[in-house]
Amino acid sequence: ESWTGPDGKVYHSHDGLAPHSHEPIYSPGYFSSRAPPLVNRDFNERAFTIGIGGPVGTGKTALMLALCEMLRDHYSLAAVTNDIFKKEDGEFLVKHGALPEERIRADNLAANFSRELADYIIYIIDVSGGDKIPRKGGPGITQADLLVINKTDIADAVGADLAVMERDSLRMRDGGPFVFTQVKHGVGVQQIVEHVLGAWEAATGKKSAINLIFSIFVSFL
């Protein structure tokens, strides 16, 4: 079943919960008008899912490893990785002992940015692409629940101006949160944890046990 929304786009839903459109995207949209979190999910029956998206090489798997290491002793976690062709990310997490192997699953998937992918979406970029990345927009940058700007320790080496990235992130994110990080060195990871747990509390009202699934998707937007 499909229908035309108030914006003129044709929408459909696979599960009745998350209507979406596959029509071309001509604007990255705004954080304040992004699709709302799905509210008809019973977190006593399913885990709260955190999606980590972004271009190849920005630090998605390293971030998942860091989050697992910080949270695994306190909460029930699972990890799902989606490489483009191989299962390298899953093998990396197993090798580094992120979680017990039976709690790590790997597949291959390339995805566009979508609210359907997770209950809370982190979009990660890094400074190696230059300080122009935030202002170039894209739904991941403008509409993700949290934008992570990684590898700030190499900003000088690649000629990226962090002040420019901060200014443009403030403008493009329309007030939405973002964090500068050096995930490999643990810098900024605690801030991300606080955002994740805050989102879980807001979604569940602290009425369910904390069961988290971290899922990586490679996004080209």
mmCIF file of C-alpha atoms in Angstrom:
data_model
loop_
_atom_site.group_PDB
_atom_site.id
_atom_site.type_symbol
_atom_site.label_atom_id
_atom_site.label_comp_id
_atom_site.label_asym_id
_atom_site.label_seq_id
_atom_site.Cartn_x
_atom_site.Cartn_y
_atom_site.Cartn_z
ATOM 1 C CA GLU A 1 0.000 0.000 0.000
ATOM 2 C CA SER A 2 1.287 3.450 -0.895
ATOM 3 C CA TRP A 3 -0.022 6.985 -0.491
ATOM 4 C CA THR A 4 0.885 10.572 -1.285
ATOM 5 C CA GLY A 5 2.083 12.619 1.676
ATOM 6 C CA PRO A 6 1.450 16.320 2.341
ATOM 7 C CA ASP A 7 4.814 17.066 0.727
ATOM 8 C CA GLY A 8 3.644 15.492 -2.536
ATOM 9 C CA LYS A 9 5.953 12.471 -2.265
ATOM 10 C CA VAL A 10 4.725 8.890 -2.575
ATOM 11 C CA TYR A 11 5.239 6.930 0.653
ATOM 12 C CA HIS A 12 4.968 3.282 1.662
ATOM 13 C CA SER A 13 5.841 1.160 4.698
ATOM 14 C CA HIS A 14 7.180 -2.379 5.084
ATOM 15 C CA ASP A 15 5.896 -2.916 8.619
ATOM 16 C CA GLY A 16 3.230 -0.276 9.139
ATOM 17 C CA LEU A 17 5.461 1.658 11.523
ATOM 18 C CA ALA A 18 7.923 3.624 9.430
ATOM 19 C CA PRO A 19 6.532 5.177 6.252
ATOM 20 C CA HIS A 20 9.191 6.395 3.844
ATOM 21 C CA SER A 21 9.727 7.445 0.260
ATOM 22 C CA HIS A 22 12.247 6.367 -2.378
ATOM 23 C CA GLU A 23 11.868 9.519 -4.427
ATOM 24 C CA PRO A 24 15.022 11.547 -5.204
ATOM 25 C CA ILE A 25 16.295 13.749 -2.371
ATOM 26 C CA TYR A 26 16.799 17.362 -3.448
ATOM 27 C CA SER A 27 17.464 18.812 0.012
ATOM 28 C CA PRO A 28 19.317 17.406 3.050
ATOM 29 C CA GLY A 29 16.472 18.567 5.295
ATOM 30 C CA TYR A 30 16.731 19.978 8.793
ATOM 31 C CA PHE A 31 17.394 18.470 12.209
ATOM 32 C CA SER A 32 14.283 20.105 13.665
ATOM 33 C CA SER A 33 12.007 18.628 10.988
ATOM 34 C CA ARG A 34 13.631 15.190 10.725
ATOM 35 C CA ALA A 35 11.515 12.034 10.917
ATOM 36 C CA PRO A 36 10.599 11.381 14.566
ATOM 37 C CA PRO A 37 11.733 8.250 16.417
ATOM 38 C CA LEU A 38 9.413 5.281 16.023
ATOM 39 C CA VAL A 39 7.090 5.250 19.026
ATOM 40 C CA ASN A 40 5.248 1.947 18.598
ATOM 41 C CA ARG A 41 8.134 -0.243 19.659
ATOM 42 C CA ASP A 42 7.985 -2.325 22.843
ATOM 43 C CA PHE A 43 11.438 -2.203 24.404
ATOM 44 C CA ASN A 44 10.459 -4.995 26.776
ATOM 45 C CA GLU A 45 10.295 -7.189 23.668
ATOM 46 C CA ARG A 46 13.152 -5.785 21.614
ATOM 47 C CA ALA A 47 16.457 -4.043 22.091
ATOM 48 C CA PHE A 48 17.071 -0.333 21.646
ATOM 49 C CA THR A 49 19.054 -0.115 18.405
ATOM 50 C CA ILE A 50 21.839 2.383 17.767
ATOM 51 C CA GLY A 51 22.810 2.801 14.131
ATOM 52 C CA ILE A 52 26.304 4.032 13.290
ATOM 53 C CA GLY A 53 26.486 5.310 9.727
ATOM 54 C CA GLY A 54 28.913 7.216 7.581
ATOM 55 C CA PRO A 55 31.320 6.982 4.657
ATOM 56 C CA VAL A 56 33.991 4.297 4.421
ATOM 57 C CA GLY A 57 37.024 4.830 6.654
ATOM 58 C CA THR A 58 35.606 7.426 9.024
ATOM 59 C CA GLY A 59 35.836 5.253 12.143
ATOM 60 C CA LYS A 60 32.477 3.489 12.416
ATOM 61 C CA THR A 61 33.909 0.145 13.507
ATOM 62 C CA ALA A 62 36.397 1.785 15.869
ATOM 63 C CA LEU A 63 33.512 3.680 17.461
ATOM 64 C CA MET A 64 31.471 0.513 17.851
ATOM 65 C CA LEU A 65 34.448 -1.193 19.511
ATOM 66 C CA ALA A 66 34.938 1.752 21.882
ATOM 67 C CA LEU A 67 31.252 1.820 22.831
ATOM 68 C CA CYS A 68 31.187 -1.937 23.428
ATOM 69 C CA GLU A 69 34.271 -1.713 25.636
ATOM 70 C CA MET A 70 32.724 1.062 27.734
ATOM 71 C CA LEU A 71 29.259 -0.485 28.106
ATOM 72 C CA ARG A 72 29.655 -4.284 27.990
ATOM 73 C CA ASP A 73 30.281 -4.732 31.723
ATOM 74 C CA HIS A 74 27.094 -2.880 32.634
ATOM 75 C CA TYR A 75 24.538 -3.608 29.912
ATOM 76 C CA SER A 76 23.360 -6.388 27.609
ATOM 77 C CA LEU A 77 24.851 -5.682 24.173
ATOM 78 C CA ALA A 78 24.897 -7.160 20.696
ATOM 79 C CA ALA A 79 26.606 -5.933 17.526
ATOM 80 C CA VAL A 80 25.604 -6.158 13.872
ATOM 81 C CA THR A 81 28.031 -5.043 11.180
ATOM 82 C CA ASN A 82 27.227 -4.464 7.527
ATOM 83 C CA ASP A 83 30.206 -4.205 5.200
ATOM 84 C CA ILE A 84 29.744 -3.361 1.542
ATOM 85 C CA PHE A 85 31.113 -6.671 0.264
ATOM 86 C CA LYS A 86 33.000 -8.496 3.014
ATOM 87 C CA LYS A 87 32.605 -9.207 6.737
ATOM 88 C CA GLU A 88 35.800 -7.445 7.784
ATOM 89 C CA ASP A 89 34.120 -5.274 10.422
ATOM 90 C CA GLY A 90 32.660 -8.274 12.228
ATOM 91 C CA GLU A 91 36.001 -10.046 12.149
ATOM 92 C CA PHE A 92 37.667 -6.913 13.578
ATOM 93 C CA LEU A 93 35.254 -6.829 16.525
ATOM 94 C CA VAL A 94 35.750 -10.535 17.229
ATOM 95 C CA LYS A 95 39.543 -10.184 17.014
ATOM 96 C CA HIS A 96 39.546 -7.302 19.500
ATOM 97 C CA GLY A 97 37.124 -8.976 21.884
ATOM 98 C CA ALA A 98 34.455 -6.279 21.655
ATOM 99 C CA LEU A 99 31.810 -8.777 22.805
ATOM 100 C CA PRO A 100 31.506 -12.570 23.040
ATOM 101 C CA GLU A 101 31.572 -13.914 19.479
ATOM 102 C CA GLU A 102 27.988 -15.191 19.627
ATOM 103 C CA ARG A 103 26.806 -11.603 20.160
ATOM 104 C CA ILE A 104 28.424 -10.335 16.956
ATOM 105 C CA ARG A 105 26.812 -10.792 13.549
ATOM 106 C CA ALA A 106 28.222 -9.651 10.217
ATOM 107 C CA ASP A 107 26.584 -9.201 6.831
ATOM 108 C CA ASN A 108 26.973 -6.953 3.820
ATOM 109 C CA LEU A 109 24.814 -3.942 3.113
ATOM 110 C CA ALA A 110 25.060 -0.499 1.592
ATOM 111 C CA ALA A 111 22.293 1.817 2.732
ATOM 112 C CA ASN A 112 20.986 5.301 2.298
ATOM 113 C CA PHE A 113 20.293 7.285 5.434
ATOM 114 C CA SER A 114 16.910 6.240 6.880
ATOM 115 C CA ARG A 115 15.155 6.546 10.243
ATOM 116 C CA GLU A 116 14.037 2.919 9.769
ATOM 117 C CA LEU A 117 17.581 1.706 10.316
ATOM 118 C CA ALA A 118 17.689 2.321 14.065
ATOM 119 C CA ASP A 119 16.040 3.912 17.091
ATOM 120 C CA TYR A 120 18.975 6.310 17.470
ATOM 121 C CA ILE A 121 21.312 7.201 14.628
ATOM 122 C CA ILE A 122 24.910 8.366 14.935
ATOM 123 C CA TYR A 123 26.481 9.692 11.745
ATOM 124 C CA ILE A 124 30.268 9.838 11.708
ATOM 125 C CA ILE A 125 32.547 11.801 9.408
ATOM 126 C CA ASP A 126 36.232 12.637 9.770
ATOM 127 C CA VAL A 127 38.501 15.568 9.056
ATOM 128 C CA SER A 128 40.485 13.851 6.298
ATOM 129 C CA GLY A 129 37.887 14.920 3.743
ATOM 130 C CA GLY A 130 38.532 18.552 4.634
ATOM 131 C CA ASP A 131 36.629 21.138 6.636
ATOM 132 C CA LYS A 132 34.051 21.495 3.846
ATOM 133 C CA ILE A 133 32.306 18.204 4.726
ATOM 134 C CA PRO A 134 29.724 19.555 7.226
ATOM 135 C CA ARG A 135 28.547 22.364 4.949
ATOM 136 C CA LYS A 136 28.143 19.998 1.988
ATOM 137 C CA GLY A 137 25.185 18.614 3.916
ATOM 138 C CA GLY A 138 23.418 15.370 3.172
ATOM 139 C CA PRO A 139 20.670 13.825 5.347
ATOM 140 C CA GLY A 140 23.181 12.025 7.544
ATOM 141 C CA ILE A 141 24.856 15.276 8.542
ATOM 142 C CA THR A 142 21.676 17.299 8.945
ATOM 143 C CA GLN A 143 19.234 14.747 10.378
ATOM 144 C CA ALA A 144 21.173 12.153 12.390
ATOM 145 C CA ASP A 145 20.436 12.189 16.106
ATOM 146 C CA LEU A 146 24.147 12.793 16.726
ATOM 147 C CA LEU A 147 26.906 13.897 14.354
ATOM 148 C CA VAL A 148 30.423 12.728 15.223
ATOM 149 C CA ILE A 149 33.419 14.504 13.673
ATOM 150 C CA ASN A 150 36.304 12.091 14.127
ATOM 151 C CA LYS A 151 40.103 12.116 13.836
ATOM 152 C CA THR A 152 40.511 15.703 15.004
ATOM 153 C CA ASP A 153 44.106 14.907 15.948
ATOM 154 C CA ILE A 154 45.083 14.934 12.254
ATOM 155 C CA ALA A 155 43.271 18.170 11.395
ATOM 156 C CA ASP A 156 46.462 20.203 11.069
ATOM 157 C CA ALA A 157 48.106 17.540 8.929
ATOM 158 C CA VAL A 158 45.256 17.520 6.406
ATOM 159 C CA GLY A 159 44.632 21.269 6.533
ATOM 160 C CA ALA A 160 41.187 21.066 8.130
ATOM 161 C CA ASP A 161 40.064 24.025 10.240
ATOM 162 C CA LEU A 162 38.091 22.719 13.242
ATOM 163 C CA ALA A 163 36.618 26.159 13.898
ATOM 164 C CA VAL A 164 35.143 26.147 10.394
ATOM 165 C CA MET A 165 33.765 22.637 10.911
ATOM 166 C CA GLU A 166 32.189 23.713 14.197
ATOM 167 C CA ARG A 167 30.609 26.792 12.634
ATOM 168 C CA ASP A 168 29.231 24.863 9.678
ATOM 169 C CA SER A 169 27.981 22.000 11.855
ATOM 170 C CA LEU A 170 26.050 24.462 14.016
ATOM 171 C CA ARG A 171 24.471 25.959 10.915
ATOM 172 C CA MET A 172 23.778 22.754 8.993
ATOM 173 C CA ARG A 173 22.552 20.842 12.050
ATOM 174 C CA ASP A 174 20.006 23.504 12.933
ATOM 175 C CA GLY A 175 20.804 23.145 16.640
ATOM 176 C CA GLY A 176 21.274 19.376 16.600
ATOM 177 C CA PRO A 177 24.109 17.920 18.715
ATOM 178 C CA PHE A 178 27.568 17.066 17.402
ATOM 179 C CA VAL A 179 30.779 15.875 19.017
ATOM 180 C CA PHE A 180 34.450 16.245 18.046
ATOM 181 C CA THR A 181 36.311 12.995 18.717
ATOM 182 C CA GLN A 182 39.508 11.039 18.472
ATOM 183 C CA VAL A 183 37.864 7.635 18.829
ATOM 184 C CA LYS A 184 41.125 5.729 18.479
ATOM 185 C CA HIS A 185 42.460 7.567 21.544
ATOM 186 C CA GLY A 186 39.191 7.555 23.491
ATOM 187 C CA VAL A 187 38.639 11.300 23.196
ATOM 188 C CA GLY A 188 34.958 12.242 23.099
ATOM 189 C CA VAL A 189 33.648 8.686 23.474
ATOM 190 C CA GLN A 190 32.190 9.344 26.927
ATOM 191 C CA GLN A 191 30.118 12.178 25.456
ATOM 192 C CA ILE A 192 28.715 9.779 22.867
ATOM 193 C CA VAL A 193 27.846 7.259 25.590
ATOM 194 C CA GLU A 194 25.953 9.973 27.462
ATOM 195 C CA HIS A 195 23.960 10.826 24.331
ATOM 196 C CA VAL A 196 23.135 7.141 23.718
ATOM 197 C CA LEU A 197 21.986 6.466 27.275
ATOM 198 C CA GLY A 198 20.030 9.712 27.321
ATOM 199 C CA ALA A 199 18.213 8.649 24.152
ATOM 200 C CA TRP A 200 17.435 5.230 25.671
ATOM 201 C CA GLU A 201 16.002 6.888 28.778
ATOM 202 C CA ALA A 202 13.863 9.233 26.675
ATOM 203 C CA ALA A 203 12.547 6.378 24.517
ATOM 204 C CA THR A 204 11.793 3.906 27.292
ATOM 205 C CA GLY A 205 11.181 6.067 30.326
ATOM 206 C CA LYS A 206 13.681 3.808 32.113
ATOM 207 C CA LYS A 207 10.912 1.205 32.239
ATOM 208 C CA SER A 208 12.841 -1.614 30.577
ATOM 209 C CA ALA A 209 16.206 -3.275 31.053
ATOM 210 C CA ILE A 210 18.993 -1.784 28.982
ATOM 211 C CA ASN A 211 19.433 -4.059 25.980
ATOM 212 C CA LEU A 212 21.368 -2.350 23.216
ATOM 213 C CA ILE A 213 22.161 -3.412 19.671
ATOM 214 C CA PHE A 214 24.878 -1.486 17.846
ATOM 215 C CA SER A 215 24.535 -1.674 14.076
ATOM 216 C CA ILE A 216 26.909 -0.296 11.447
ATOM 217 C CA PHE A 217 25.653 0.753 8.037
ATOM 218 C CA VAL A 218 27.755 2.314 5.300
ATOM 219 C CA SER A 219 25.977 5.382 3.988
ATOM 220 C CA PHE A 220 26.762 7.406 0.905
ATOM 221 C CA LEU A 221 24.624 10.385 1.966
#
